[in-house]
GROMACS .gro file of N, CA and C in nm:
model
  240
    1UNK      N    1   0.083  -0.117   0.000
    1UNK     CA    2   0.000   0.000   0.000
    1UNK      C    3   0.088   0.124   0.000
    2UNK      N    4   0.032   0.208  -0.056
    2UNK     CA    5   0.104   0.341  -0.081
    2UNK      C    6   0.019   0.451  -0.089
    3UNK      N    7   0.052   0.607  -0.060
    3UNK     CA    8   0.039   0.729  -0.138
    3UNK      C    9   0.051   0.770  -0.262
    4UNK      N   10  -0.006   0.774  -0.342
    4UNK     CA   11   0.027   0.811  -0.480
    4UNK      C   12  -0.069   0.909  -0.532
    5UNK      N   13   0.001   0.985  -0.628
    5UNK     CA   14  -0.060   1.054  -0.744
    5UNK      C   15  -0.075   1.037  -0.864
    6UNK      N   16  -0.188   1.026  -0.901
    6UNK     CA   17  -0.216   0.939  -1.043
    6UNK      C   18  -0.158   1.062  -1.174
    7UNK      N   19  -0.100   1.019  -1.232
    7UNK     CA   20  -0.040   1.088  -1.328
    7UNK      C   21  -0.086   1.052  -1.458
    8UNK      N   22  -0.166   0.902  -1.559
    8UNK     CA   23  -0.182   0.892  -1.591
    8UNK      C   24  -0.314   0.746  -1.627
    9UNK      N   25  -0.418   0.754  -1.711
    9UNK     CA   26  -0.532   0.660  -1.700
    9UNK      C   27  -0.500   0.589  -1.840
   10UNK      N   28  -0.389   0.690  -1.959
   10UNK     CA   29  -0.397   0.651  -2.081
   10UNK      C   30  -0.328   0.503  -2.076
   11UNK      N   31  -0.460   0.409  -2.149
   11UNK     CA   32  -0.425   0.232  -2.149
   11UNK      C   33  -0.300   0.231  -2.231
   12UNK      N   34  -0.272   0.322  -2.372
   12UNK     CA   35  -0.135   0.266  -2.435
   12UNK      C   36  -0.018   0.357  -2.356
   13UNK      N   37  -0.037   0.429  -2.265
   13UNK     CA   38   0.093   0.479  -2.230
   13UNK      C   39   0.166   0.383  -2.154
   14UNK      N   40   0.325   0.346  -2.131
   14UNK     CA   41   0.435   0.303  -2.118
   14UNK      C   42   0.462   0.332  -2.004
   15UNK      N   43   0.487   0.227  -1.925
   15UNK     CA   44   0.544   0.225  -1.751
   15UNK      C   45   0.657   0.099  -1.809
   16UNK      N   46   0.774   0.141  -1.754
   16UNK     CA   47   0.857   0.024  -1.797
   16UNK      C   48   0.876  -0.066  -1.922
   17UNK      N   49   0.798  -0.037  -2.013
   17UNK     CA   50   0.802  -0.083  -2.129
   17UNK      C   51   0.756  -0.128  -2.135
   18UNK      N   52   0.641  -0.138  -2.080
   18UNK     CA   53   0.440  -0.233  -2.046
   18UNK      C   54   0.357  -0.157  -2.104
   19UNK      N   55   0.286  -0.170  -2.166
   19UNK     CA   56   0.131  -0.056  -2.165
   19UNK      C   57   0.107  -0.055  -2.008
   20UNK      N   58   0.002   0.047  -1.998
   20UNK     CA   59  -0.090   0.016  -1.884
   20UNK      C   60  -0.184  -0.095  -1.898
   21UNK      N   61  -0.245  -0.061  -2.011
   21UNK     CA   62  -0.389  -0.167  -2.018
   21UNK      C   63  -0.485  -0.103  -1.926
   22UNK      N   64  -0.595  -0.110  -1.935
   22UNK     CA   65  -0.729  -0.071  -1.874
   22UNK      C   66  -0.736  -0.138  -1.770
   23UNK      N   67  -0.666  -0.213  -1.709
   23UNK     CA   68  -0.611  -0.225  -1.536
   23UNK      C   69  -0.543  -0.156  -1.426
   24UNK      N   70  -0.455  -0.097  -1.533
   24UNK     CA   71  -0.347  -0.022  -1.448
   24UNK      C   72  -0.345   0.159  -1.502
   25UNK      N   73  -0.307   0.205  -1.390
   25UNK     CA   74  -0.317   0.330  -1.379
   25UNK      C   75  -0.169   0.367  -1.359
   26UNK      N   76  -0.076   0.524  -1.405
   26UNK     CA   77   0.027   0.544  -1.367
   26UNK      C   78   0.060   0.634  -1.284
   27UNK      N   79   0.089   0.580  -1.187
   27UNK     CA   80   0.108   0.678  -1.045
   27UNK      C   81   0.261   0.744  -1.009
   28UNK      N   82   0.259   0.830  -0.946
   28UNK     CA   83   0.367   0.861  -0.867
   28UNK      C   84   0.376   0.839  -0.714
   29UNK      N   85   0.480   0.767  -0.675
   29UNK     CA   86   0.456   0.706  -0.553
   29UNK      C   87   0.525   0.814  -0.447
   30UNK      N   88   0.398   0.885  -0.395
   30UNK     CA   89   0.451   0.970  -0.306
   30UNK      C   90   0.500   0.930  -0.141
   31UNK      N   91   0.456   0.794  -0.111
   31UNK     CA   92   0.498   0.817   0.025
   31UNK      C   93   0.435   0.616   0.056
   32UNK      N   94   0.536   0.541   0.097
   32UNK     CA   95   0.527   0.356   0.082
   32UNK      C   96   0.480   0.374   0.233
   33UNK      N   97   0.360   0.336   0.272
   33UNK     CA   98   0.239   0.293   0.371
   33UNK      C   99   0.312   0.132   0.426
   34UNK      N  100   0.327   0.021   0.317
   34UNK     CA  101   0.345  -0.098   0.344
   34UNK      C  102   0.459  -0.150   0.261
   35UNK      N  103   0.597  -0.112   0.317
   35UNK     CA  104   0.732  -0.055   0.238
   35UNK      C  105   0.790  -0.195   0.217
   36UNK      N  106   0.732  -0.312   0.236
   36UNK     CA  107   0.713  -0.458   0.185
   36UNK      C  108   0.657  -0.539   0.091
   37UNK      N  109   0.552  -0.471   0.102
   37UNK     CA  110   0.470  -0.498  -0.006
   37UNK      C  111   0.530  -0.567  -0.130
   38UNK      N  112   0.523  -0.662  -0.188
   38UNK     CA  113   0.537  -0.709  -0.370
   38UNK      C  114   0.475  -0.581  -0.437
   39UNK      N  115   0.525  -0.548  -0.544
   39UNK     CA  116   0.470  -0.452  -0.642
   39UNK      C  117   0.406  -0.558  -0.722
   40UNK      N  118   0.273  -0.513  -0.810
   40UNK     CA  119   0.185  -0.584  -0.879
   40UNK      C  120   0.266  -0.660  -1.027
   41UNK      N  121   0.327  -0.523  -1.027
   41UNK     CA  122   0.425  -0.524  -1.179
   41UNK      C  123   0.559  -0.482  -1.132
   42UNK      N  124   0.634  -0.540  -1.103
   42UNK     CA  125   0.807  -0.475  -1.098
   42UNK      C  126   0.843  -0.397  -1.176
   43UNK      N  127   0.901  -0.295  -1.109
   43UNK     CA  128   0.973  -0.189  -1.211
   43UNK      C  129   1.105  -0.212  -1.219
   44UNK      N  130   1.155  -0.219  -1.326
   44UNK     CA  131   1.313  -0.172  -1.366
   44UNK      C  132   1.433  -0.217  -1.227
   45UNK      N  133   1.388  -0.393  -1.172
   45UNK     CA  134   1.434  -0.419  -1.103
   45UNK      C  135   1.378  -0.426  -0.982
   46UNK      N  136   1.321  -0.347  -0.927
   46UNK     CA  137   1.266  -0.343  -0.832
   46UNK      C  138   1.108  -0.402  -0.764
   47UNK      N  139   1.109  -0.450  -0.680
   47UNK     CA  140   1.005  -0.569  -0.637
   47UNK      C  141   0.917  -0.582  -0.557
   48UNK      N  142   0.968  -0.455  -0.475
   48UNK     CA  143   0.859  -0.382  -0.322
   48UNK      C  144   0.813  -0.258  -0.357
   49UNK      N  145   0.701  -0.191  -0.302
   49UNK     CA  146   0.700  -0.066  -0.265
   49UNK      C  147   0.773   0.019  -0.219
   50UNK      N  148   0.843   0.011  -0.109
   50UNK     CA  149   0.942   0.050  -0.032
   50UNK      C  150   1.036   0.154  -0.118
   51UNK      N  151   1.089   0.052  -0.218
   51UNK     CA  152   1.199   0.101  -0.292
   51UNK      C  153   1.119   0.196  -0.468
   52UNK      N  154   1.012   0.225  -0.418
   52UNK     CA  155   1.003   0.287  -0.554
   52UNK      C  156   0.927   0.422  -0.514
   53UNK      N  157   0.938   0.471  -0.371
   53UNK     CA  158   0.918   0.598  -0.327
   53UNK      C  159   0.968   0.726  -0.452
   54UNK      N  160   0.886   0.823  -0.497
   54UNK     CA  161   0.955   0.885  -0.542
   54UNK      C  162   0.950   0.864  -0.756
   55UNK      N  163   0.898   0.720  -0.741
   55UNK     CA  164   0.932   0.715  -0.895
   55UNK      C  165   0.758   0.703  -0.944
   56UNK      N  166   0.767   0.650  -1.076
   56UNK     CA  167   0.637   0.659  -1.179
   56UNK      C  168   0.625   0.487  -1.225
   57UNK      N  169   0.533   0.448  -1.129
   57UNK     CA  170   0.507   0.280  -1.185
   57UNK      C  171   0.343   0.271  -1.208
   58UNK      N  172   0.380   0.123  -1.261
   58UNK     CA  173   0.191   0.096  -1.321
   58UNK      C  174   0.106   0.036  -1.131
   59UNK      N  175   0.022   0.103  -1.122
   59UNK     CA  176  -0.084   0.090  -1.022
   59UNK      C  177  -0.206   0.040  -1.028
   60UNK      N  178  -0.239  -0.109  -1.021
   60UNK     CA  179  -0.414  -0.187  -1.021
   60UNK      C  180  -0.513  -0.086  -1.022
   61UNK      N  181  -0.552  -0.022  -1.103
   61UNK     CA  182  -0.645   0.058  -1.078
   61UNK      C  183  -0.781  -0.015  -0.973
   62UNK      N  184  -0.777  -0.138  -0.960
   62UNK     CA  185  -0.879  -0.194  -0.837
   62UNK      C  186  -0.850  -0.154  -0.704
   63UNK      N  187  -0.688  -0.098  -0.681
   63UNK     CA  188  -0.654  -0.082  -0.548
   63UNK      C  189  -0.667   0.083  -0.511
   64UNK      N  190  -0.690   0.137  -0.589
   64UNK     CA  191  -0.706   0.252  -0.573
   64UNK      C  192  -0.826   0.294  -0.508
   65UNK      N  193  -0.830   0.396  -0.425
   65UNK     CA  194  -0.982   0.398  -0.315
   65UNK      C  195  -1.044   0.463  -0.409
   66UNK      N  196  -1.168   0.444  -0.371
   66UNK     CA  197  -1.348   0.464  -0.482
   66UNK      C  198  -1.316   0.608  -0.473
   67UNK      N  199  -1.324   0.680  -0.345
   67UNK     CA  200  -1.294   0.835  -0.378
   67UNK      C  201  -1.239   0.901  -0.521
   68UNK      N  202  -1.070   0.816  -0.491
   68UNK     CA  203  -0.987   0.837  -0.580
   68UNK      C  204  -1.061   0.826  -0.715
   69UNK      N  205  -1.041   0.671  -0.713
   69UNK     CA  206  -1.092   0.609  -0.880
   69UNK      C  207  -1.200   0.718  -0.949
   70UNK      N  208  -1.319   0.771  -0.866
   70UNK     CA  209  -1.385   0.827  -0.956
   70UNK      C  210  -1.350   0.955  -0.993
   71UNK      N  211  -1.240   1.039  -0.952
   71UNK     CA  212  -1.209   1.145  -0.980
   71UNK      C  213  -1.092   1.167  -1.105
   72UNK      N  214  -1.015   1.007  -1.081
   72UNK     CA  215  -0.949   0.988  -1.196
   72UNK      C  216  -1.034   0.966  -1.296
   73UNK      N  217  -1.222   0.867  -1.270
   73UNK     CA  218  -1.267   0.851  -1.409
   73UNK      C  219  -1.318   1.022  -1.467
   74UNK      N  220  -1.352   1.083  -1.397
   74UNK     CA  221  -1.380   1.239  -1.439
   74UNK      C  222  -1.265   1.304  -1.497
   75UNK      N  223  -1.156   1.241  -1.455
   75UNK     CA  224  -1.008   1.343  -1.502
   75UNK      C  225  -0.989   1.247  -1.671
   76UNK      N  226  -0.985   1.153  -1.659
   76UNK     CA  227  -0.982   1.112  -1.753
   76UNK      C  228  -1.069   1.120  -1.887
   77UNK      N  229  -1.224   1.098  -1.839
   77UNK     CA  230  -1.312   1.036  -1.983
   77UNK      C  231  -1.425   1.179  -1.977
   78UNK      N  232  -1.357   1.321  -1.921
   78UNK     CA  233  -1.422   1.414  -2.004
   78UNK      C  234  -1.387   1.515  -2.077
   79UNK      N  235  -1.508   1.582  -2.099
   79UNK     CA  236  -1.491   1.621  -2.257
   79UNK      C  237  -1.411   1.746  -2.300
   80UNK      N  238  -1.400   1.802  -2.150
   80UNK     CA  239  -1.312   1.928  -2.141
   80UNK      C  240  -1.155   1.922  -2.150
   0.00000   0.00000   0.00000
């Protein structure tokens, strides 16, 4: 578990040389809650939360709280 700021919802944009896919969301990990944690998707070596404080990885968009999620679906799918 983590702090993050969603930076991106677009499915073909590139986290590590992955798409996202309409699962994953791209966050910035502002602050590791559960600095043990397995990451869903490893980044560029790295395998926990802990260690990716600070960087831009792909995020389950399921784990993201309902608050959140729906403000990313408004940031994302409108028309403005």
């Amino acid at each position: 578990m983590a702090l993050a700021t969603i930076v991106s919802c677009d499915p073909t944009r590139r986290v590590g040389g992955v798409e996202l896919g309409n699962e994953f969301l791209m966050v910035h990990v502002d602050l590791a809650l559960a600095k043990s944690e397995d990451l869903i998707r490893p980044y560029k070596g790295y395998k926990i939360v802990g260690h990716v404080v600070g960087l831009e990885i792909a995020w389950p968009a399921i784990f993201i709280c309902s608050y959140l999620l729906l403000l990313t679906s408004e940031m994302c799918f409108s028309s403005s």
